[in-house]
CSV table of C-alpha atoms in Angstrom, one decimal:
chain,number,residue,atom,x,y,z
A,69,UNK,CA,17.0,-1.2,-23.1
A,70,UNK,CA,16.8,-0.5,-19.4
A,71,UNK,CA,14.5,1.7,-19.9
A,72,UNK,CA,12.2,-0.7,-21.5
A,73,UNK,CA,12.7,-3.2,-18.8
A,74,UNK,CA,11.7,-0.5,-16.2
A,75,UNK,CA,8.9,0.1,-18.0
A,76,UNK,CA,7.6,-3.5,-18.8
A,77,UNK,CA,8.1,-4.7,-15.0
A,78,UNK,CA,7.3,-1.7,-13.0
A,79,UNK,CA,3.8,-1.8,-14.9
A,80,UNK,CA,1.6,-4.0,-12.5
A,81,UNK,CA,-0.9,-4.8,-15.1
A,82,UNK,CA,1.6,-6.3,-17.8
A,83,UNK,CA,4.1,-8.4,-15.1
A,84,UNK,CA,0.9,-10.0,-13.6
A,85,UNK,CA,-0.7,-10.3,-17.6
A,86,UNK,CA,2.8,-12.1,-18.4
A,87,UNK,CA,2.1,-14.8,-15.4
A,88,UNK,CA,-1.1,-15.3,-16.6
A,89,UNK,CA,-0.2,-16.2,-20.0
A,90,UNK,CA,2.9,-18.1,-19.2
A,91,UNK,CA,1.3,-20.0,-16.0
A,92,UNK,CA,-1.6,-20.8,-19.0
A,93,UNK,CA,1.0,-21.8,-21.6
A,94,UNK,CA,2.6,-24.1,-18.9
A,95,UNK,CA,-0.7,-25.7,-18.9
A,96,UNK,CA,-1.1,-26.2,-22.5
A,97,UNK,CA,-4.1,-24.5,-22.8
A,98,UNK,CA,-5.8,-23.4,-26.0
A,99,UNK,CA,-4.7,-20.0,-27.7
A,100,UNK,CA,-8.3,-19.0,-26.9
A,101,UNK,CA,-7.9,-19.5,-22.8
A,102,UNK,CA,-4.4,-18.0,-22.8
A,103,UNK,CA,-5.6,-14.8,-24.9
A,104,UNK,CA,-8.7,-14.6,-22.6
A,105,UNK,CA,-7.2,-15.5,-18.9
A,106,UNK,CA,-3.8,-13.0,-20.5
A,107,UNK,CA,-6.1,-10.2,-21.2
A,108,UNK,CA,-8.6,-10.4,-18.3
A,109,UNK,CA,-6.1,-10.6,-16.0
A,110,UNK,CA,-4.6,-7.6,-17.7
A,111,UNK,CA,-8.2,-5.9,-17.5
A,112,UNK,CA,-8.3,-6.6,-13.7
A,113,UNK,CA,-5.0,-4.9,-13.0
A,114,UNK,CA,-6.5,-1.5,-15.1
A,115,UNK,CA,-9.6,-1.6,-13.6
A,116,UNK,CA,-7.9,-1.5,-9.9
A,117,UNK,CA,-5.5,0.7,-11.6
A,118,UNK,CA,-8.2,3.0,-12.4
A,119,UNK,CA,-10.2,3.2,-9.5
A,120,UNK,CA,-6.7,3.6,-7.3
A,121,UNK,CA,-6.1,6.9,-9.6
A,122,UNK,CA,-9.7,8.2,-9.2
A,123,UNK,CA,-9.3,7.5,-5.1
A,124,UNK,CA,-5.8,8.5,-4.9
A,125,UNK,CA,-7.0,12.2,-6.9
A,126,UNK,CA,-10.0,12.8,-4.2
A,127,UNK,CA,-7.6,11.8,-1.3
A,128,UNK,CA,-4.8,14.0,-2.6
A,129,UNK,CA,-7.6,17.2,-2.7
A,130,UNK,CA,-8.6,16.5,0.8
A,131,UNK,CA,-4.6,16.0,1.8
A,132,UNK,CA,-4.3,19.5,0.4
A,133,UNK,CA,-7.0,21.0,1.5
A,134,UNK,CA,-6.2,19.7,5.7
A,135,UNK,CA,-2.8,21.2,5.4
A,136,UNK,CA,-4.1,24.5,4.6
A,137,UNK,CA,-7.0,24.5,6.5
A,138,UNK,CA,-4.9,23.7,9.7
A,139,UNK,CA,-2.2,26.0,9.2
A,140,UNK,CA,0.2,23.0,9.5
A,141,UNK,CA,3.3,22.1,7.2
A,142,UNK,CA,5.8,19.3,7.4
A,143,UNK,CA,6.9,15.9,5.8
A,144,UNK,CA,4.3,14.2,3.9
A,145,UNK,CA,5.3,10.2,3.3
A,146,UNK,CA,4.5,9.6,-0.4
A,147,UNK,CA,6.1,6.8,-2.2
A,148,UNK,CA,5.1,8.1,-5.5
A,149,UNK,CA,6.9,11.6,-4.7
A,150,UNK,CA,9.9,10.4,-3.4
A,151,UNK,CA,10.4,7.3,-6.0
A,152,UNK,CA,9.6,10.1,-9.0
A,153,UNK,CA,12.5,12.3,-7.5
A,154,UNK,CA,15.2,9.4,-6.7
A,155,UNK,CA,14.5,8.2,-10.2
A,156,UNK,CA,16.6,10.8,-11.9
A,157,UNK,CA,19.8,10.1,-10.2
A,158,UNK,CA,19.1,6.5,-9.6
A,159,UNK,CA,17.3,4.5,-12.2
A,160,UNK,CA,19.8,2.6,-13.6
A,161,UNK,CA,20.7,1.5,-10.0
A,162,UNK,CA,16.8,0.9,-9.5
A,163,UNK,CA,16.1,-1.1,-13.1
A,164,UNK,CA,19.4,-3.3,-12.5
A,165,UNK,CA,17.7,-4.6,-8.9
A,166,UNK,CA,14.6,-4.8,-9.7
A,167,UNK,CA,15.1,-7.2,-13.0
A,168,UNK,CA,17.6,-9.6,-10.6
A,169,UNK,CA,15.4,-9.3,-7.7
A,170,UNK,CA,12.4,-10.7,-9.5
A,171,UNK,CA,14.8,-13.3,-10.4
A,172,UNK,CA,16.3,-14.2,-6.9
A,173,UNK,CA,12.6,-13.5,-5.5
A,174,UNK,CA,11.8,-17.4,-8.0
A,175,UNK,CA,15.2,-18.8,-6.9
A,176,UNK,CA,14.2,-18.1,-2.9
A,177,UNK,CA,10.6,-19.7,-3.7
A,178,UNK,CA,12.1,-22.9,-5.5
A,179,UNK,CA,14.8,-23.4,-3.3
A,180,UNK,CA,13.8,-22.4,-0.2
A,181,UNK,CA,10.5,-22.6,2.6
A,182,UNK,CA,9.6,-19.5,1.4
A,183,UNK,CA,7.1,-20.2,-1.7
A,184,UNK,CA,5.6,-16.8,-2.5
A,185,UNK,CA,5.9,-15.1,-5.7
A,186,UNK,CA,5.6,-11.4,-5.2
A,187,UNK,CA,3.1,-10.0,-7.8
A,188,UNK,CA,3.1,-6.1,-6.9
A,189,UNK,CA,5.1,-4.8,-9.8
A,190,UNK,CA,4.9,-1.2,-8.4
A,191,UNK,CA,5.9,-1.9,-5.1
A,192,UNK,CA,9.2,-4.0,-6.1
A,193,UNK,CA,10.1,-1.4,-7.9
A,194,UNK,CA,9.5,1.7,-5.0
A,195,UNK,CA,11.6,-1.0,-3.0
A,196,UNK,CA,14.6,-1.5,-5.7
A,197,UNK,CA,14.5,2.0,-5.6
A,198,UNK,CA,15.1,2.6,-2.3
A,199,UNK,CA,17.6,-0.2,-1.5
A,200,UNK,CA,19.6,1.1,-4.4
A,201,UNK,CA,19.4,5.2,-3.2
A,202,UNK,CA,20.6,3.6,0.4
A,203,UNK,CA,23.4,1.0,-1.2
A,204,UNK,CA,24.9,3.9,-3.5
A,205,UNK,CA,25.0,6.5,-0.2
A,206,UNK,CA,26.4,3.5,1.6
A,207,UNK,CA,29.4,3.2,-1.1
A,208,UNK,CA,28.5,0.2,-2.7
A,209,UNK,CA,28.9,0.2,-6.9
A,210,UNK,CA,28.9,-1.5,-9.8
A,211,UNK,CA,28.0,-5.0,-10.1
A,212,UNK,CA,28.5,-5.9,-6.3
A,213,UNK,CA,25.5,-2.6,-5.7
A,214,UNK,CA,23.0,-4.9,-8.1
A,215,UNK,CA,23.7,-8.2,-6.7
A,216,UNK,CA,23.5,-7.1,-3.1
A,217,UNK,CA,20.8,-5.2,-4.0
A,218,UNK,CA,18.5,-7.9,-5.7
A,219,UNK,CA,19.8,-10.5,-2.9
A,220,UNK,CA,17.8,-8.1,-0.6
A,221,UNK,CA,15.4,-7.1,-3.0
A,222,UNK,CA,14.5,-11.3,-3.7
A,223,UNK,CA,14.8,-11.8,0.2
A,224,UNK,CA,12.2,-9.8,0.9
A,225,UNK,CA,9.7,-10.3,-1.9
A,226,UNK,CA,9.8,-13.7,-0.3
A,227,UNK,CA,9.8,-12.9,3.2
A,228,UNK,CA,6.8,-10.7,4.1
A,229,UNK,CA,4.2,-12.2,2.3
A,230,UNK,CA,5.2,-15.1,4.4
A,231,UNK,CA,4.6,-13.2,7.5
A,232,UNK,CA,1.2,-12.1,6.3
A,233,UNK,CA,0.3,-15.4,5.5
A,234,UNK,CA,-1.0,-16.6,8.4
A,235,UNK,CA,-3.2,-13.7,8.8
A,236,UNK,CA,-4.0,-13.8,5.4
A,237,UNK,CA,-5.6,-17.2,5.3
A,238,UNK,CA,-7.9,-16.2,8.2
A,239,UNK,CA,-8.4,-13.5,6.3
A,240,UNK,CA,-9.8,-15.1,3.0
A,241,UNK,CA,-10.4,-18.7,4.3
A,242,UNK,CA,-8.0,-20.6,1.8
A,243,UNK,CA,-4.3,-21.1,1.4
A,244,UNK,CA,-4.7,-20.1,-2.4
A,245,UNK,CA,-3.9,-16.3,-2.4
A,246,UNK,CA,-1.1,-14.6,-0.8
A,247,UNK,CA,-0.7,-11.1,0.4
A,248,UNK,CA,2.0,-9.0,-1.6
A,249,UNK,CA,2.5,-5.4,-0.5
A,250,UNK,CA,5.3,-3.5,1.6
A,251,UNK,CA,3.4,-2.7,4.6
A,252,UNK,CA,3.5,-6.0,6.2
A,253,UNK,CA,4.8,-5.1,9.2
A,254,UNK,CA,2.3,-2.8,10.3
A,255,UNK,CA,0.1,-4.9,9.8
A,256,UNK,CA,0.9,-7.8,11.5
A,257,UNK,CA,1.3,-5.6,14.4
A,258,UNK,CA,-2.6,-4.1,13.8
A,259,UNK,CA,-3.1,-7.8,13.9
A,260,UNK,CA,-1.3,-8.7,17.0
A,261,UNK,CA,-3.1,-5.2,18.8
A,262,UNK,CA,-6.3,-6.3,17.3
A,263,UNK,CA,-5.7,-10.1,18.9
A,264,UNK,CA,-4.7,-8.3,22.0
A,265,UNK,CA,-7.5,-5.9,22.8
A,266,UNK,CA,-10.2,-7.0,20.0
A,267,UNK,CA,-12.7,-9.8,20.3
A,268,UNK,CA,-13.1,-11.5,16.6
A,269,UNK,CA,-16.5,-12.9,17.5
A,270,UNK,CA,-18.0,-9.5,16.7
A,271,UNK,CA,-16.6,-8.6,13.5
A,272,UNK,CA,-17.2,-5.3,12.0
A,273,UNK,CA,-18.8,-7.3,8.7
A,274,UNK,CA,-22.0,-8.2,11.7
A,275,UNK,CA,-22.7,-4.5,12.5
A,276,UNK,CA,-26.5,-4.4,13.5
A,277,UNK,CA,-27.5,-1.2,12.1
A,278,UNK,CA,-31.0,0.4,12.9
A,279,UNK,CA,-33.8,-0.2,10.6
A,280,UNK,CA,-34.0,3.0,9.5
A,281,UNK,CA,-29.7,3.1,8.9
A,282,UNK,CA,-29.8,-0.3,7.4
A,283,UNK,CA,-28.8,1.4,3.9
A,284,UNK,CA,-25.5,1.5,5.2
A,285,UNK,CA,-24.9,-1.9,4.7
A,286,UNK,CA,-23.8,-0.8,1.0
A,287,UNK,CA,-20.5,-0.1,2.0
A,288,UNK,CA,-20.4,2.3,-1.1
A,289,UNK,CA,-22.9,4.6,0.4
A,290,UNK,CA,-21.4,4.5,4.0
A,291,UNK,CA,-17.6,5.6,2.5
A,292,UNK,CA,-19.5,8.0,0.5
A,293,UNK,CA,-21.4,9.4,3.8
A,294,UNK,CA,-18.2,9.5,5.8
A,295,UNK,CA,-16.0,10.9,3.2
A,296,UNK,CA,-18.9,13.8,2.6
A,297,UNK,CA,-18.3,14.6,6.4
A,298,UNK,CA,-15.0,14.7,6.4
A,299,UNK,CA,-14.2,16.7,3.0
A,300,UNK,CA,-16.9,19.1,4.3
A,301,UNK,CA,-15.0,19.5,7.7
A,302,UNK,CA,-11.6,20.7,6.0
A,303,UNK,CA,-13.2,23.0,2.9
A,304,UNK,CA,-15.3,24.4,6.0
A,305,UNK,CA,-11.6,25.3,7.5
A,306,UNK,CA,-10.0,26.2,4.3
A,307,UNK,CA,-12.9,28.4,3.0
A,308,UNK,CA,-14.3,29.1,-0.5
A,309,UNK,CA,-11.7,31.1,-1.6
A,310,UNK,CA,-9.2,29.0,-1.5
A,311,UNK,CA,-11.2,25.8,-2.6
A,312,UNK,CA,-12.4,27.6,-5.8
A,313,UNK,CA,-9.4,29.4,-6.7
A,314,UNK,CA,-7.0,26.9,-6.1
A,315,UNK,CA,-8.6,23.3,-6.6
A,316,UNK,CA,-11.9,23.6,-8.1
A,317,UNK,CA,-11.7,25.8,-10.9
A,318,UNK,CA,-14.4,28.2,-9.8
A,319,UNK,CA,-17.2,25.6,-8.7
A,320,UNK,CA,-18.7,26.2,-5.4
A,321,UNK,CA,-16.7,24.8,-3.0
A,322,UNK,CA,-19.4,22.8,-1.1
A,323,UNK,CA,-20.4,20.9,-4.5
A,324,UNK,CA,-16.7,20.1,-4.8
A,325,UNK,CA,-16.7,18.3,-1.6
A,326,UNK,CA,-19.8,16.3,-2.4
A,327,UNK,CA,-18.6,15.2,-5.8
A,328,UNK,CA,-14.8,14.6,-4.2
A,329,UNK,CA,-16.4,12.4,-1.7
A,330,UNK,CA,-18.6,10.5,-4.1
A,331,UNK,CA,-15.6,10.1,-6.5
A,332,UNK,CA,-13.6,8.9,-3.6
A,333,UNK,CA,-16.6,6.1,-3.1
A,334,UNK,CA,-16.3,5.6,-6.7
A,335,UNK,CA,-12.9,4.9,-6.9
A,336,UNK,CA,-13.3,1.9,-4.1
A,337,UNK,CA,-15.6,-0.1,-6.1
A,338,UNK,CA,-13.8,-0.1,-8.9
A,339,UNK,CA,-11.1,-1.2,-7.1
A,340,UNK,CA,-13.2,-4.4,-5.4
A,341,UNK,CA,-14.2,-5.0,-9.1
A,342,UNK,CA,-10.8,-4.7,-10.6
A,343,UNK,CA,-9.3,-7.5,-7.3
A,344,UNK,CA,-12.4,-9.6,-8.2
A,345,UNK,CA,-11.5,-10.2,-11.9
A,346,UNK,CA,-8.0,-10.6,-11.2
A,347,UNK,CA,-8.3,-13.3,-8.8
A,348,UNK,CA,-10.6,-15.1,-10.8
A,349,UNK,CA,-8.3,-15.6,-13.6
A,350,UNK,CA,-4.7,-15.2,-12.1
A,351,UNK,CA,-5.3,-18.1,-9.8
A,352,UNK,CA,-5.6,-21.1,-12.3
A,353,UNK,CA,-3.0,-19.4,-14.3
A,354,UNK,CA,-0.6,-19.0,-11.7
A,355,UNK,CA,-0.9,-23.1,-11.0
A,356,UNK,CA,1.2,-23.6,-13.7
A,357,UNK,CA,4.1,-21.9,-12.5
A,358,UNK,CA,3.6,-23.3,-9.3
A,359,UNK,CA,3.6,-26.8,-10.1
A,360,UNK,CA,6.2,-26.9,-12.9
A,361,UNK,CA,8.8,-23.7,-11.7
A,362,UNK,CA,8.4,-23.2,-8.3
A,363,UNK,CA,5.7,-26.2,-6.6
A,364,UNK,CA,3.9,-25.2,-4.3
A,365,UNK,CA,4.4,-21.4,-4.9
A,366,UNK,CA,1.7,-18.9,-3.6
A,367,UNK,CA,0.9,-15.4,-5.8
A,368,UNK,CA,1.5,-12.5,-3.8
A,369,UNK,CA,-0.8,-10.1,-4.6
A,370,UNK,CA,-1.9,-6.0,-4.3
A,371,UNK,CA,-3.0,-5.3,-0.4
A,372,UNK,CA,-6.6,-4.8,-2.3
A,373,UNK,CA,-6.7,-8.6,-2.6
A,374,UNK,CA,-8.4,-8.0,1.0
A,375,UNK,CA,-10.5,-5.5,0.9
A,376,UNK,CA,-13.5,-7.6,-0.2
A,377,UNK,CA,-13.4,-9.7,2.7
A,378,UNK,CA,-14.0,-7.1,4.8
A,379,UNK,CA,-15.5,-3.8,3.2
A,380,UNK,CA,-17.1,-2.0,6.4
A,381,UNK,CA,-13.3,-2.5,8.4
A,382,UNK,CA,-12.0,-0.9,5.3
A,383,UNK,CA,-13.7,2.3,6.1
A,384,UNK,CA,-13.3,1.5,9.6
A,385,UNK,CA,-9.7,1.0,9.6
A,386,UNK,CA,-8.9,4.2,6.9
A,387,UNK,CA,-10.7,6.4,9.6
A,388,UNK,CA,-9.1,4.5,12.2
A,389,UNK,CA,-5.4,5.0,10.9
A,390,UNK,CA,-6.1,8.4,9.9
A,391,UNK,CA,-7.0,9.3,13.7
A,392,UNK,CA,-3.7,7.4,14.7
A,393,UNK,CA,-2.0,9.7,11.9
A,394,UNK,CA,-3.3,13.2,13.5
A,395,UNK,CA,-2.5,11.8,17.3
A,396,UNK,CA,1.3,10.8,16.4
A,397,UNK,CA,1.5,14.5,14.6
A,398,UNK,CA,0.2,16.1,17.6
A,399,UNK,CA,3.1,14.2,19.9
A,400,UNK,CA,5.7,15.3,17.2
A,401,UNK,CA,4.7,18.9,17.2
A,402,UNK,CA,5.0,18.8,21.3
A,403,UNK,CA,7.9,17.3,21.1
A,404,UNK,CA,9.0,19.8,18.8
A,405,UNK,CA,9.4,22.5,21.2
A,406,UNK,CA,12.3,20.6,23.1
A,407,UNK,CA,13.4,18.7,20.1
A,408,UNK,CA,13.5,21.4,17.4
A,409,UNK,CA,15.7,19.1,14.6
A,410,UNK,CA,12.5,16.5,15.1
A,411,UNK,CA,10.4,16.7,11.7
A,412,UNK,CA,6.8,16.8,11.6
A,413,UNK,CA,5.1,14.0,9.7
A,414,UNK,CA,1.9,14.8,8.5
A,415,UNK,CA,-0.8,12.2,8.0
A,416,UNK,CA,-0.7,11.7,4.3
A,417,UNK,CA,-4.1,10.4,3.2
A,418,UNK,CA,-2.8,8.0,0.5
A,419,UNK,CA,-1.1,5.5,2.4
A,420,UNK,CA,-3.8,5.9,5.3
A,421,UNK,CA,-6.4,4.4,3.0
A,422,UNK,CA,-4.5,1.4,1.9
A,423,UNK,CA,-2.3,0.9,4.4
A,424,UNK,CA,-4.5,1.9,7.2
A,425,UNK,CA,-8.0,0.0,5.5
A,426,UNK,CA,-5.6,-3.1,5.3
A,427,UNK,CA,-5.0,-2.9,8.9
A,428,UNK,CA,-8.2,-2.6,9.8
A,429,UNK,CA,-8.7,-5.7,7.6
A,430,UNK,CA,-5.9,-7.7,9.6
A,431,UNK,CA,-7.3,-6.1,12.6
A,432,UNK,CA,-10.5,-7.4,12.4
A,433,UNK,CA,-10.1,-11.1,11.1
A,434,UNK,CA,-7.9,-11.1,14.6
A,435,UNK,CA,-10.0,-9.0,17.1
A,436,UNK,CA,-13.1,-8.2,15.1
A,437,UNK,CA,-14.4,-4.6,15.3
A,438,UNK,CA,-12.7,-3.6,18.5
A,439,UNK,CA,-9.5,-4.9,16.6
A,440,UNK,CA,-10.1,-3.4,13.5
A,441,UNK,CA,-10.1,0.4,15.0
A,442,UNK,CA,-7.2,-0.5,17.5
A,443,UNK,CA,-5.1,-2.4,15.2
A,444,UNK,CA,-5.7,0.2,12.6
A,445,UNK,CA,-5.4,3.4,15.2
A,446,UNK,CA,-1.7,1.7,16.0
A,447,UNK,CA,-0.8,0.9,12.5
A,448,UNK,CA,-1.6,5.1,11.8
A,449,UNK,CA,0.5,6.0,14.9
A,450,UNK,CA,3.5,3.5,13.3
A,451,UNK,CA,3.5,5.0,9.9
A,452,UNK,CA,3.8,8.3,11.6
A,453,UNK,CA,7.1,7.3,13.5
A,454,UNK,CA,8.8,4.7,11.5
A,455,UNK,CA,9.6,6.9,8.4
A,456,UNK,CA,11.7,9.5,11.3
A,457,UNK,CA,13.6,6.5,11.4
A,458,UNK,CA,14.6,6.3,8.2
A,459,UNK,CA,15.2,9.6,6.6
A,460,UNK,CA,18.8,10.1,7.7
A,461,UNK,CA,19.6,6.7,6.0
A,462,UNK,CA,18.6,8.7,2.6
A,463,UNK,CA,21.1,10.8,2.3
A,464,UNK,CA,20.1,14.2,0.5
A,465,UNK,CA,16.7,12.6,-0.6
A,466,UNK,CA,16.1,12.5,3.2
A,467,UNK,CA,15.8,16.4,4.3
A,468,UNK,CA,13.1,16.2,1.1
A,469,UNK,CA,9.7,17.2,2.2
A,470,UNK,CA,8.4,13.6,1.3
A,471,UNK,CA,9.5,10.1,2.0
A,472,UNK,CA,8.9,6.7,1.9
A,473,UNK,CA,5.4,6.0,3.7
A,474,UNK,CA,4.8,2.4,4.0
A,475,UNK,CA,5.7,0.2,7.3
A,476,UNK,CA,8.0,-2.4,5.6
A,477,UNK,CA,10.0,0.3,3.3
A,478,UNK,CA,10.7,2.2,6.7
A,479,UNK,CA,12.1,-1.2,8.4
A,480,UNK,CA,13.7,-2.4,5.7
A,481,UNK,CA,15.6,1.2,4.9
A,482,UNK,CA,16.3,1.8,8.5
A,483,UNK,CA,18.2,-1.4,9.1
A,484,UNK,CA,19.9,-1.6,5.7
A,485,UNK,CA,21.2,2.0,6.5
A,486,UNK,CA,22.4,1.2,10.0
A,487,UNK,CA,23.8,-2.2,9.0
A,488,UNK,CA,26.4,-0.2,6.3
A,489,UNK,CA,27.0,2.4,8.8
A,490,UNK,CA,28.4,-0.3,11.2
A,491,UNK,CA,30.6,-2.4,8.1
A,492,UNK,CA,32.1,0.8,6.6
C-alpha cells in the first residue's frame, strides 16, 4: 500500500491529472470537460516530462564528458542520485511525510495567509525524502518522525511559493499562477542581485540583433548554437576515443555533439509546449478547489511555468549559472590546498539549466539583461556553496559523491540538521 501511494503522488503527471479532475468535478462540469481538462492536463505534465528526459540525457553526456575532459573529480549535486540511494533505507519514512505533508500543505493554505497549493509532485517527494534521512539521523521515530516531518514538509510547500510570488507575478503579469519548485531561495536572491546591479528597462526578451543574426530570435536555434559550441569545446578536450568508446557507441564523436546539442534544443521546446498545455487547462480546474476547499488558493507549479516568459534569459541565465558553477569550483579547489577536508562541488549541468535558466528568469523580470547574467552568475556561485553546508547534516548519505543540489533543499536541510543538533 505505501508503495502505491509513493507511486501515485510522487508521479507529477497523475497528482496534478487528479486536481484537474477533482477541481472540474467541484465545478459540476460535464463527464466530457472533466475527461478532457483530466487528460490534457495529464498530457501536459508528459509532454514536459518528456522533453525534461530528452534535456536531462544531452546534459548528463556533456556533465560526463567536462569531468573527463578536465581531469577534475568531486561531488556532483543530483537530486535524482541521492533521492534513488536514500530510498532504500528510507522510503517508508519518505511515503509517510509526503502523504501528510500534502495534507498539512491544504490545512496551511485554508487556514492560514499562506494560499498556495504546491503542485510539484517530484519535488515534495525529493524534500520528504530528505527531511525524513535528516529526522531519522536526528533520532526522531515512529509516528512523532511523520508528523514532524509532514509539519515541515506542509510548512514549506506553503512557504516558498509565497516568497516567489511577488517575483512571480512580475514575472507572468497575473496573480493566477504560482511558482512551485525548491529552489526558491536562489532565486529570490538572483532577483534581489538582478534588482541591485540590473536595469529591467532592457530586458534580455528586447535584444537587437543584427540583420544578418536576426535568426536568433528563435530561441530554439540560438540554444541549439550555444549548446553546439559548448559540447564541441569538451569532446574537443575529451577526444574521440573516449567519446566513441564510451558514450557514443562508435559514431564520430563530432556528429555526437551536433546531434547532443540539437537534442538538448529539442528537449526545451517540448518542455514550453508541455507548460503551455498544462496551464491552459489546470487553471480553470484548479478554481474549483480554490473556491470551495481552500478560497483563494494559488497552484504552485513546475519552475518551467516561467520559462515562456522569458525564453532568451533562459539560455542566458543556464550559461550564466554555469559560469557561476565553474568560478565557485575554482575557489573550492584553492581552497583546497589549505582546507584539505573541503569537498569539491562540481557544476552539475542538470540543476544549472533549471535552476540557473529560472534565475536568469527572476533576474531579468528584476534587472533585465544585466540582471539576468548577474542574478543567474550568483544563483550558480550559491548552488556551489550551499550544498557544503548541508552534507554533514546527512549522516552516511553525506560523504556520497552526490547530494542534494537545489537552493531551498540545502537551506531547509542545513537548518533542520543544526536545529536537532542543538535540542538533542
Amino acid at each position: 500500500m505505501l508503495k502505491f501511494i509513493l507511486d501515485i503522488l510522487s508521479v507529477p503527471a497523475i497528482l496534478i491529472g487528479l486536481v484537474s479532475f477533482i477541481g472540474l468535478v467541484v465545478q459540476k462540469k460535464g463527464i466530457s470537460d472533466v475527461l478532457k481538462g483530466s487528460i490534457k492536463t495529464v498530457m501536459g505534465v508528459l509532454i514536459l516530462g518528456g522533453g525534461a528526459g530528452l534535456a536531462v540525457t544531452s546534459l548528463g553526456h556533456f556533465g560526463t564528458m567536462f569531468q573527463y575532459g578536465f581531469g577534475i573529480t568531486g561531488v556532483v549535486p543530483h537530486n535524482e542520485a541521492i533521492v534513488g540511494m536514500a530510498l532504500e533505507t528510507y522510503g517508508t519514512q519518505t511515503a509517510l511525510i509526503m502523504a501528510f505533508g500534502m495534507v498539512a500543505n491544504v490545512l496551511i493554505a485554508r487556514f492560514t495567509p499562506l494560499k498556495f497549493i504546491f503542485l510539484t509532485g517530484h519535488h515534495t517527494l525529493y524534500m520528504a525524502c530528505m527531511i525524513g534521512i535528516i529526522l531519522t539521523v536526528g533520532g526522531f521515530e515512529g509516528a512523532t518522525l511523520v508528523a514532524v516531518g509532514a509539519a515541515i514538509l506542509g510548512l514549506v510547500m506553503a512557504l516558498f511559493p509565497a516568497i516567489a510570488h511577488p517575483v512571480m507575478k512580475k514575472i507572468s503579469g497575473s496573480d493566477d499562477v504560482a511558482f512551485g519548485h525548491f529552489g526558491t531561495v536562489g532565486y529570490v536572491f538572483a532577483a534581489y542581485i538582478g534588482k541591485l546591479l540590473g536595469n529591467k528597462e532592457q530586458s534580455t526578451e528586447d535584444i537587437n540583433f543584427p540583420q544578418g543574426l536576426a535568426f536568433l530570435r528563435d530561441s530554439s536555434l540560438a540554444i541549439s548554437l550555444v549548446m553546439l559550441v559548448l559540447f564541441l569545446i569538451v569532446a574537443l578536450a575529451c577526444g574521440p576515443e573516449y567519446v566513441e568508446k564510451e558514450l557514443s557507441g562508435g559514431q564520430n564523436f563530432l556528429v555526437f555533439s551536433i546531434l547532443q546539442a540539437i537534442t538538448f534544443a529539442g528537449g526545451v521546446y517540448v518542455i514550453l509546449a508541455g507548460v503551455r498545455l498544462i496551464l491552459a487547462e489546470i487553471v480553470p480546474a484548479f478554481t474549483g478547489i480554490a473556491t470551495t476547499l481552500v478560497p483563494n488558493a494559488k497552484p504552485a507549479i513546475d519552475c518551467p511555468v516561467v520559462f515562456p516568459f522569458a525564453p532568451n534569459a533562459v539560455l542566458i541565465g543556464f550559461l550564466s549559472s554555469f559560469v557561476g558553477g565553474v568560478i565557485g569550483m575554482g575557489i573550492l579547489l584553492m581552497m583546497g590546498s589549505s582546507m584539505p577536508w573541503l569537498p569539491i562541488i562540481l557544476p552539475s549541468v542538470v540543476p544549472h539549466f533549471f535552476c540557473g535558466a529560472t534565475a536568469g528568469v527572476f533576474g531579468n523580470a528584476t534587472g533585465g539583461l544585466r540582471g539576468c547574467i548577474f542574478g543567474a552568475m550568483a544563483h550558480g556561485l550559491l548552488i556551489t556553496f550551499l550544498p557544503i553546508l548541508l552534507m554533514p547534516v546527512l549522516g552516511n548519505l553525506g560523504f556520497a559523491n552526490t547530494t542534494f543540489s537545489d537552493a531551498d533543499f540545502c537551506v531547509v536541510g542545513t537548518i533542520l540538521g543544526n536545529v536537532i543538533n542543538l535540542i538533542k
